[in-house]
Short mmCIF file of C-alpha atoms in Angstrom, two decimals:
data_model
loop_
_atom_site.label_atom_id
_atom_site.label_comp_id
_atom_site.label_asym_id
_atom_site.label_seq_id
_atom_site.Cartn_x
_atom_site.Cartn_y
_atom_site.Cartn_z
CA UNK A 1 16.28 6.09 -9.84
CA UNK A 2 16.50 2.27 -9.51
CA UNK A 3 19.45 2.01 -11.23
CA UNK A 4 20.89 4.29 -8.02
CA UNK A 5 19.05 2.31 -5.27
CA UNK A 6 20.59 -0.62 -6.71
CA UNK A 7 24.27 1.07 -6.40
CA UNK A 8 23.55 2.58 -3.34
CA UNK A 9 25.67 -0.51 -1.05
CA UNK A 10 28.76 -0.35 -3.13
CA UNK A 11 28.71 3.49 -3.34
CA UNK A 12 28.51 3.82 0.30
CA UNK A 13 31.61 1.00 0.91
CA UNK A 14 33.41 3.44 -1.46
CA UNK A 15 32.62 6.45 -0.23
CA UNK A 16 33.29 4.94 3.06
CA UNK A 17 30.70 6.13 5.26
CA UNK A 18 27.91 4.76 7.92
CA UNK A 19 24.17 3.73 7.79
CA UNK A 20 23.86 6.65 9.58
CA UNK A 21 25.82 9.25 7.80
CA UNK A 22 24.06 7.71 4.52
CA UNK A 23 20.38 7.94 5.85
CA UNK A 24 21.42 11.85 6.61
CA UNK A 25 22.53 11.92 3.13
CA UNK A 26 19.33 10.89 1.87
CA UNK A 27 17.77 13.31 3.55
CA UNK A 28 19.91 15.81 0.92
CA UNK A 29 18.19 13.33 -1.78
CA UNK A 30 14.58 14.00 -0.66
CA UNK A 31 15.08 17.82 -0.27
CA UNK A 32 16.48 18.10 -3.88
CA UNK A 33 13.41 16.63 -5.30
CA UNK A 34 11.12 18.59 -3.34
CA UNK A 35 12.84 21.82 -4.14
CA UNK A 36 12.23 20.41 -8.25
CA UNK A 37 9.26 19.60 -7.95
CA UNK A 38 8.31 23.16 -6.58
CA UNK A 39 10.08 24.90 -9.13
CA UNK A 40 9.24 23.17 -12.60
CA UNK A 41 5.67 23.12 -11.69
CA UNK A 42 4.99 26.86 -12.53
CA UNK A 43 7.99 26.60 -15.43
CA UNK A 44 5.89 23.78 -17.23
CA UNK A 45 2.37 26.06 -17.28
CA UNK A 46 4.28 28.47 -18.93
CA UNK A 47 6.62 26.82 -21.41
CA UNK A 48 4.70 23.82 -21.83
CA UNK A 49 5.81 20.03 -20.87
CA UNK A 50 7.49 19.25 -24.81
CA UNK A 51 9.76 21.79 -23.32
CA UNK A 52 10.55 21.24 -19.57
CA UNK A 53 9.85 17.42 -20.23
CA UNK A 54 12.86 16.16 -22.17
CA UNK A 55 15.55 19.34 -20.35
CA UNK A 56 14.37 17.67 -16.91
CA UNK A 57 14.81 14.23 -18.14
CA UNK A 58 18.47 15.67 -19.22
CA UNK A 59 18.99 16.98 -15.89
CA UNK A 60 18.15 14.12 -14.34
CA UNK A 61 20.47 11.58 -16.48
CA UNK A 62 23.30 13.86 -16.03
CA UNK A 63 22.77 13.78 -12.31
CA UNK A 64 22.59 10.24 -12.34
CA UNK A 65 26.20 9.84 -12.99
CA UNK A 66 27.22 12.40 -10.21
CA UNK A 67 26.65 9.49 -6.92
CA UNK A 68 28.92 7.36 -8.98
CA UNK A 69 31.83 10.07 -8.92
CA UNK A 70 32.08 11.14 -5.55
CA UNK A 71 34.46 9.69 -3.17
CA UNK A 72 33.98 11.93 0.38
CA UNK A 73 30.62 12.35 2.22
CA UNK A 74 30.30 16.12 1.01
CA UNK A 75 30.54 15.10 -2.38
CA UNK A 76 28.01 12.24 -2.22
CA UNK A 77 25.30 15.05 -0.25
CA UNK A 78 26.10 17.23 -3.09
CA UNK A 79 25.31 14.56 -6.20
CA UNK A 80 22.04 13.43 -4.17
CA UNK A 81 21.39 17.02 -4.16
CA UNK A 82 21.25 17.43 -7.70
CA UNK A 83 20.21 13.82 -8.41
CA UNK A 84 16.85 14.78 -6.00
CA UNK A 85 16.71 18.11 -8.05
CA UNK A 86 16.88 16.28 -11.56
CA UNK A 87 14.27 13.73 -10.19
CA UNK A 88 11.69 16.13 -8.70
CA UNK A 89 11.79 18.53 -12.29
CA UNK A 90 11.44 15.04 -14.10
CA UNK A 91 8.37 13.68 -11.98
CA UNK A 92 6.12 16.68 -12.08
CA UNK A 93 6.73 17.89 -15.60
CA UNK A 94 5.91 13.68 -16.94
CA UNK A 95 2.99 13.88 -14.96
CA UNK A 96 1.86 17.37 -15.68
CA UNK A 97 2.23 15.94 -19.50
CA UNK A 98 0.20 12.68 -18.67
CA UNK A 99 -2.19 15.08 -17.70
CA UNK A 100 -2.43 16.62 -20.91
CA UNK A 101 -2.53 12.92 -22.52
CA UNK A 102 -5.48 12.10 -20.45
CA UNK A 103 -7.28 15.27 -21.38
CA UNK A 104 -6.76 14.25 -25.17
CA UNK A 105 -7.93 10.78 -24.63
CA UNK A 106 -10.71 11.90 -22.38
CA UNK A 107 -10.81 8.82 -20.62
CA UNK A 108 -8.38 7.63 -17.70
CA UNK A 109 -5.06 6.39 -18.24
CA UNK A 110 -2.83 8.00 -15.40
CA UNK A 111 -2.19 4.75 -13.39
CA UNK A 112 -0.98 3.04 -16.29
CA UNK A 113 1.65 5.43 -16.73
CA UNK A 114 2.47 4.95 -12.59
CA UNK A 115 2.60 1.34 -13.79
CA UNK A 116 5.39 1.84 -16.45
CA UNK A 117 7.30 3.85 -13.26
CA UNK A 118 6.85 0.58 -11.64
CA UNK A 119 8.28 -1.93 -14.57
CA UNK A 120 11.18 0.71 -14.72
CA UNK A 121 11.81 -0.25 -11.19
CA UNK A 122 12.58 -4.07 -12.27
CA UNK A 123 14.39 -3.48 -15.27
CA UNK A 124 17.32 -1.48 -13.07
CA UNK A 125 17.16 -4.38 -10.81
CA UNK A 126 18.10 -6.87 -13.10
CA UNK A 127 20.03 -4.06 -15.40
CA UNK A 128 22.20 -3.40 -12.40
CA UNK A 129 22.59 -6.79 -10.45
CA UNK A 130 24.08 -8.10 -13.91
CA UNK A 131 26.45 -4.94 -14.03
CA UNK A 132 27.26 -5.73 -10.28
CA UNK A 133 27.57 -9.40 -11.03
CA UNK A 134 30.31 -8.01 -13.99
CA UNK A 135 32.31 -5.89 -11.76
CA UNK A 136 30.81 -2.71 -13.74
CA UNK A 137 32.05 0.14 -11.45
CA UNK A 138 29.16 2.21 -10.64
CA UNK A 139 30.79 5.49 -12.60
CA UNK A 140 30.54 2.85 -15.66
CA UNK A 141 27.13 1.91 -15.06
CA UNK A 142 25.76 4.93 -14.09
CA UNK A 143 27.18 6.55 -17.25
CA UNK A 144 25.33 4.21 -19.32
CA UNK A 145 22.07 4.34 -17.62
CA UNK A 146 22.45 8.33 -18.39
CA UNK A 147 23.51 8.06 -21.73
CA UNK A 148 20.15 6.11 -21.88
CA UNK A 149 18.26 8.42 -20.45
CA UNK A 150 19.62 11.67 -22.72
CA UNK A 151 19.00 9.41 -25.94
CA UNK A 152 15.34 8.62 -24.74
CA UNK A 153 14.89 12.25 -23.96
CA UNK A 154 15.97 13.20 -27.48
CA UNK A 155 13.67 10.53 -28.97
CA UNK A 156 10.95 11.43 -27.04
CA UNK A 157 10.80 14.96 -27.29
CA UNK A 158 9.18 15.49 -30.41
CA UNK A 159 6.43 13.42 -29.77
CA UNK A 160 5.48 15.16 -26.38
CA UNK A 161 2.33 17.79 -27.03
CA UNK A 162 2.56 21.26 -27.27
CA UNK A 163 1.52 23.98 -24.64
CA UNK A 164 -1.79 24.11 -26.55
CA UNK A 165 -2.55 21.07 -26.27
CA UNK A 166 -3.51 21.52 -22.39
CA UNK A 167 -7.19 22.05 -23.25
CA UNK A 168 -9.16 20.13 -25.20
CA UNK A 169 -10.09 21.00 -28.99
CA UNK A 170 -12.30 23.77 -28.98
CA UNK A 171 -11.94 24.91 -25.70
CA UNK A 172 -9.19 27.42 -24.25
CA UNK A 173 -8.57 28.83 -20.83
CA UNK A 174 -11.60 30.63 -20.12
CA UNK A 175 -13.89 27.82 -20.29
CA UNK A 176 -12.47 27.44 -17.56
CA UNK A 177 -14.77 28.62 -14.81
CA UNK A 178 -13.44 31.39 -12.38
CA UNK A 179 -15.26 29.65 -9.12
CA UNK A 180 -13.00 26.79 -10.09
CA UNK A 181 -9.73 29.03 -10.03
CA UNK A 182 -10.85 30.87 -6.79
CA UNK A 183 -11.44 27.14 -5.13
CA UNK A 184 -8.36 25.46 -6.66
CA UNK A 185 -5.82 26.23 -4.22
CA UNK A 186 -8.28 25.06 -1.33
CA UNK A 187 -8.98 21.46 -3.03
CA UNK A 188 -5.56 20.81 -4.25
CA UNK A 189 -4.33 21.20 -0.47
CA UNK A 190 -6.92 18.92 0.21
CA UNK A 191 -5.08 16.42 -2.43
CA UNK A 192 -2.04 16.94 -1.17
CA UNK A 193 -2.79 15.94 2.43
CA UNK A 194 -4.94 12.59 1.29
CA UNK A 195 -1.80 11.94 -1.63
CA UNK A 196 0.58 12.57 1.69
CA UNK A 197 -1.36 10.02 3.37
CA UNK A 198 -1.60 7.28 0.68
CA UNK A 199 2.73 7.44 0.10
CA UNK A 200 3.14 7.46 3.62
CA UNK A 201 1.66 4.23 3.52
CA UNK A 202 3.93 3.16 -0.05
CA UNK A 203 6.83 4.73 2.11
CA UNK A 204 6.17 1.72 5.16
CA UNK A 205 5.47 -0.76 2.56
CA UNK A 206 8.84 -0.06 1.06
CA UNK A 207 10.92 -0.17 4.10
CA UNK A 208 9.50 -1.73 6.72
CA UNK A 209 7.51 -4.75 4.73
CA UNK A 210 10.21 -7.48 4.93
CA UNK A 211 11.22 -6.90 8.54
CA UNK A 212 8.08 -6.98 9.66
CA UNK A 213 7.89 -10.63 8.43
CA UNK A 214 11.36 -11.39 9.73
CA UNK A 215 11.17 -10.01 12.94
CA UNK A 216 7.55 -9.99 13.99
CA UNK A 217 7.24 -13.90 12.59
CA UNK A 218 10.68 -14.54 13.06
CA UNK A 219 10.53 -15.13 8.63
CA UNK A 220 14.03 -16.07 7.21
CA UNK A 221 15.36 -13.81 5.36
CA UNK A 222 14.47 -15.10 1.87
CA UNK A 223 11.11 -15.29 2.86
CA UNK A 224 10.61 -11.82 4.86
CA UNK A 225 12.25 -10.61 1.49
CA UNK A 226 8.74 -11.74 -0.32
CA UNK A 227 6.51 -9.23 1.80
CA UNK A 228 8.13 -6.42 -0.22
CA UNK A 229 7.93 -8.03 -3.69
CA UNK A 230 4.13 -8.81 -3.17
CA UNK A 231 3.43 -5.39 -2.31
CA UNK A 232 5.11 -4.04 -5.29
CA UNK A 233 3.74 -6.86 -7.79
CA UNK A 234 -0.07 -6.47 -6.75
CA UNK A 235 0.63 -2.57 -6.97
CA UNK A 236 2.51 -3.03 -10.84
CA UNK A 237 -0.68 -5.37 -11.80
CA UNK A 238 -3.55 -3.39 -9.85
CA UNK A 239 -2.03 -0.04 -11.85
CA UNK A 240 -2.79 -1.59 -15.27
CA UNK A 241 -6.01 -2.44 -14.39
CA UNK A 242 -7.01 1.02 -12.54
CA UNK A 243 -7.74 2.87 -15.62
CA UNK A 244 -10.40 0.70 -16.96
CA UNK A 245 -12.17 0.63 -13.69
CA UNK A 246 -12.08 4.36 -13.04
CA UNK A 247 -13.61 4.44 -16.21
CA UNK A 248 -16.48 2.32 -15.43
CA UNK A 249 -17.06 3.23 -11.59
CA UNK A 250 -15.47 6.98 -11.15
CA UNK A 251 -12.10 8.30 -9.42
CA UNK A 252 -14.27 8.26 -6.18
CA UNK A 253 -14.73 4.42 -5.89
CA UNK A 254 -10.96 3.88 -6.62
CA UNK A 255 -9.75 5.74 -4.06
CA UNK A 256 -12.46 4.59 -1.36
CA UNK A 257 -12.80 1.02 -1.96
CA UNK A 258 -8.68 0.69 -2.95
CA UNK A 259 -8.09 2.48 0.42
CA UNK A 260 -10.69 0.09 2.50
CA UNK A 261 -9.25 -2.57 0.67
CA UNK A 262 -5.52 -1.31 1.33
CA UNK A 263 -6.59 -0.94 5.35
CA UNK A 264 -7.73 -4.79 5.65
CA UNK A 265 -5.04 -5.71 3.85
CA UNK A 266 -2.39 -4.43 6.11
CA UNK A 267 -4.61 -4.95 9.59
CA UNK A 268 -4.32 -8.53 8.17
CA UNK A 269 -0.44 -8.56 7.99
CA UNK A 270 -0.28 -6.63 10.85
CA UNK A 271 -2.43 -9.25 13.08
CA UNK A 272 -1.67 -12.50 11.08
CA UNK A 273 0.16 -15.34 13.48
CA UNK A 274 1.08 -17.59 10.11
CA UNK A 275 3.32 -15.97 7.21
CA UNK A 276 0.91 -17.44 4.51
CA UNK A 277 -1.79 -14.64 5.54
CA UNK A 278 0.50 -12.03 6.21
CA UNK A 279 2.25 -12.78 3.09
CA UNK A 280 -1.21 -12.36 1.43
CA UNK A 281 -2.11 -8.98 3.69
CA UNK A 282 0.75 -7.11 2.42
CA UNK A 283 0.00 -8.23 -1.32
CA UNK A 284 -3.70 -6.75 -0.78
CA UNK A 285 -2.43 -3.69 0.73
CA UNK A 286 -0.36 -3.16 -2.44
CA UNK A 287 -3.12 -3.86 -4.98
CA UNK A 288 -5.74 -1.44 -2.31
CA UNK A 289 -3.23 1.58 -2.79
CA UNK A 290 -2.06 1.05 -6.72
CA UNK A 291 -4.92 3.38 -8.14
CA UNK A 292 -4.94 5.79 -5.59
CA UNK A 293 -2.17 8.16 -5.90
CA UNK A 294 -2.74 8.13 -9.98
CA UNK A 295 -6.18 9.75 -9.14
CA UNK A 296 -5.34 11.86 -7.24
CA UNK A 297 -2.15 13.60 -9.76
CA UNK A 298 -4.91 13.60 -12.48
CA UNK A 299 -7.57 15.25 -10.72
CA UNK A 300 -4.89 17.75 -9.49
CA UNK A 301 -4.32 18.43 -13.20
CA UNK A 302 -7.46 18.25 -14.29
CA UNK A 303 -8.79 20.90 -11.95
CA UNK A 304 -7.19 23.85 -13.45
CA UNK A 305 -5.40 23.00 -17.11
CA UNK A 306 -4.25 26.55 -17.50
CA UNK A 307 -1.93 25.52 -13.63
CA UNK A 308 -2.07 21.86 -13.97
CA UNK A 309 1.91 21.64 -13.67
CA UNK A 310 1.68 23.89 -10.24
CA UNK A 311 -1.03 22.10 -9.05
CA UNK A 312 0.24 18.48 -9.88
CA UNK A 313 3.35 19.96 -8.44
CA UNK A 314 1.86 20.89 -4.98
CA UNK A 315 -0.25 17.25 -4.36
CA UNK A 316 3.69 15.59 -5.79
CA UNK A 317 5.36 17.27 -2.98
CA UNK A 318 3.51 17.17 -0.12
CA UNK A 319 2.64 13.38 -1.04
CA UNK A 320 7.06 13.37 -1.68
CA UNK A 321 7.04 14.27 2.24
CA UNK A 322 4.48 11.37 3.32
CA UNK A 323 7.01 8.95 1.61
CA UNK A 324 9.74 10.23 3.33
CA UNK A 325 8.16 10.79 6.78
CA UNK A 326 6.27 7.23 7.01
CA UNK A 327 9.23 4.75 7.35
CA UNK A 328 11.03 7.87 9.78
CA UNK A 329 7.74 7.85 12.02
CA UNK A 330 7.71 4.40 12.29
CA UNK A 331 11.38 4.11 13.46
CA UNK A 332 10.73 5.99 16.64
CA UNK A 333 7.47 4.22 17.41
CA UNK A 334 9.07 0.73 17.41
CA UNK A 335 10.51 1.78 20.78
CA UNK A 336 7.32 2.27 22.19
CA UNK A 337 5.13 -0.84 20.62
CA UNK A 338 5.69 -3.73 18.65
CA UNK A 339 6.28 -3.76 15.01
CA UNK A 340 3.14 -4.94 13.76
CA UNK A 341 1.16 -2.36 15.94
CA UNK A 342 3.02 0.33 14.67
CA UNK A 343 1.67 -0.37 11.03
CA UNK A 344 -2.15 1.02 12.95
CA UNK A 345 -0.90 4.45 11.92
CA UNK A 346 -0.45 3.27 8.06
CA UNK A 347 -4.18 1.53 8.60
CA UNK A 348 -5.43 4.75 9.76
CA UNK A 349 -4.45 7.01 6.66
CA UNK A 350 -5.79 4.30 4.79
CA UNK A 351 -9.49 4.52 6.65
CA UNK A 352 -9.10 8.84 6.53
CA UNK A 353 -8.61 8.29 3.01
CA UNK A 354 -11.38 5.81 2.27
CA UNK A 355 -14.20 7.99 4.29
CA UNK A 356 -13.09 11.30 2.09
CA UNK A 357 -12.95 9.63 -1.26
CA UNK A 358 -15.98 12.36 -2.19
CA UNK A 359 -13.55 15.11 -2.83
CA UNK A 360 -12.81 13.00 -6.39
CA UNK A 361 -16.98 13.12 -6.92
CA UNK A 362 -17.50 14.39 -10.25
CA UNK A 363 -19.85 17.18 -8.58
CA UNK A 364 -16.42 19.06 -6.88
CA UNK A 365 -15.24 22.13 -7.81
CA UNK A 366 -13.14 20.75 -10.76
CA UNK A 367 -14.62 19.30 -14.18
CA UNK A 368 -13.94 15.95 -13.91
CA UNK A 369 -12.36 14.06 -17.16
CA UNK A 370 -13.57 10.14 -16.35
CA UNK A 371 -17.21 11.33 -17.30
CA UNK A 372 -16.66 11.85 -20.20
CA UNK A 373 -14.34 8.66 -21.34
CA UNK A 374 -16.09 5.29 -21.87
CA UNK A 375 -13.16 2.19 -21.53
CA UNK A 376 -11.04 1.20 -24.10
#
């Protein structure tokens, strides 16, 4: 996926279409990935992730190459299509698998997978400014970041765990208790709708971060360009360091005090008259939300192993729309109020998220994994 948002500029000189036309083009991206997401949850419960893993990973290389190829509008919206598709299969079935991992370990290490996601990120940056900086055309490059990807999935594949390894040893489905299937549906939505939340907030981070410096402060351009990359640094670091203190404090105290944390953060950006603090506000408000979304995909999989992929697949999606929708809501609302006032609605998910943090407490309807691990 980075190695396409990196592209994205040249492909759309080539293609020869408008911001416009490409943001409704994205659109085609984000509904590809939902529709994935929905289908390979239910396919991994019953074939197991060491299958539907490394096929979606194919799928997704393959589709990788497609953006690269097209030269007309209609052809672009048809490879973001299928890249979305590939991309959705691929991020439900990995973490539908971590799931599994995190069940063997029996202590948390979710967010440090979401931290290798992250590190991904930066190696297509570099990766693909070097092929730009080469003349690579982006068929070329695109090509070899999917030939990549198919030999990693091939590599990979064997290792992944089999369908019986989604309970732990000794255990099989009907330990698990009935009241928790009857309840599952109800406290996954609820999931979803805090997960929707906490990406709507990575989805104004992502896009509106940098202007906010340059046009709110009046930043230049190199500078407004560092709101972004402390955001993302802060949320790299504060994911490798997650696991080890949901270990010691509990899921719960993640989410509330990264959330609180995440909401000060960004009132301080939003508020701040000097670029130093505001600099330093979006950098908290990406180490606030870097555990938060990890809890919440492993307690969806956690709460039902024999429908972890369908329920990891349901708190994915919706949370897929909050990333979408935030940077599109806050468009509108910069006609109405300032910049920096807009970013309120960001604080407020953040505050709605901190004061129902509970629904992680180890007493909910789910059996929760983190008691049982001790760090390291």
């Amino acid at each position: 996926m980075g190695m396409w948002i990196v592209h994205i500029p040249s492909i759309e000189h080539r293609v020869g279409i408008s911001h416009a036309v490409l943001g409704w083009l994205l659109l085609l991206l984000g509904a590809g990935a939902f529709a994935g997401m929905q289908i390979v949850g239910p396919l991994t419960d019953r074939f197991g992730a060491r299958t539907v893993v490394p096929l979606s990973a194919a799928v997704c290389s393959l589709t990788l190459v497609l953006p690269g190829l097209a030269t007309h509008a209609w052809t672009l919206g048809a490879a973001l299509l299928l890249l979305g598709l590939g991309n959705g299969c691929l991020d439900v079935s990995m973490n539908a698998h971590a799931v599994q991992v995190e069940r063997g370990y029996r202590r948390p290490v979710m967010s440090a997978f979401h931290a290798t996601f992250s590190i991904g990120g930066v190696l297509a940056s570099l990766a693909g400014a070097r092929a730009l900086a080469w003349d690579w055309s982006a068929a070329g490059t695109l090509g070899t970041a999917a030939l990549l990807g198919l030999t990693v999935a091939a590599l990979a594949a064997p290792a992944l765990l089999p369908p019986s390894g989604s309970h732990p040893a000794g255990t099989d489905a009907t330990t698990v208790p009935s009241r928790v299937r009857r309840s599952a549906p109800r406290h996954i939505w609820y999931l979803a709708t805090l997960a929707l939340m906490i990406m709507l907030c990575e989805g104004v981070a992502n896009d509106w971060s940098a202007l906010h410096l340059r046009t709110i402060l009046d930043a230049p351009a190199a500078t407004a360009a560092l709101a972004y990359g402390a955001f993302a640094t802060t949320m790299t670091l504060g994911r490798f360091l997650a696991d080890r203190v949901a270990a010691r404090l509990g899921p719960v105290a993640i989410l509330r005090y990264g959330a609180a944390a995440a909401a000060v953060g960004l009132t301080a950006a939003a508020l701040s008259p000097w670029i130093p603090l505001a600099l330093a506000g979006w950098a908290v408000f990406g180490a606030g939300l870097s555990g938060c979304v990890p809890q919440l995909f492993s307690a969806a999989g956690h709460l039902d192993p024999d429908n972890a992929g369908a329920n990891v697949s349901r708190v994915a999606g919706l949370g897929y729309l909050g990333m979408l929708a935030g940077p599109a809501v806050i468009g509108p609302l910069t006609h109405v109020v300032p910049l920096n006032l807009t970013l309120f609605l960001p604080v407020a998910c953040c505050v709605t998220a901190a004061a129902t943090a509970g629904i992680l407490r180890p007493g909910a309807p789910a059996p929760n994994p983190h008691e049982a691990g001790a760090p390291g």
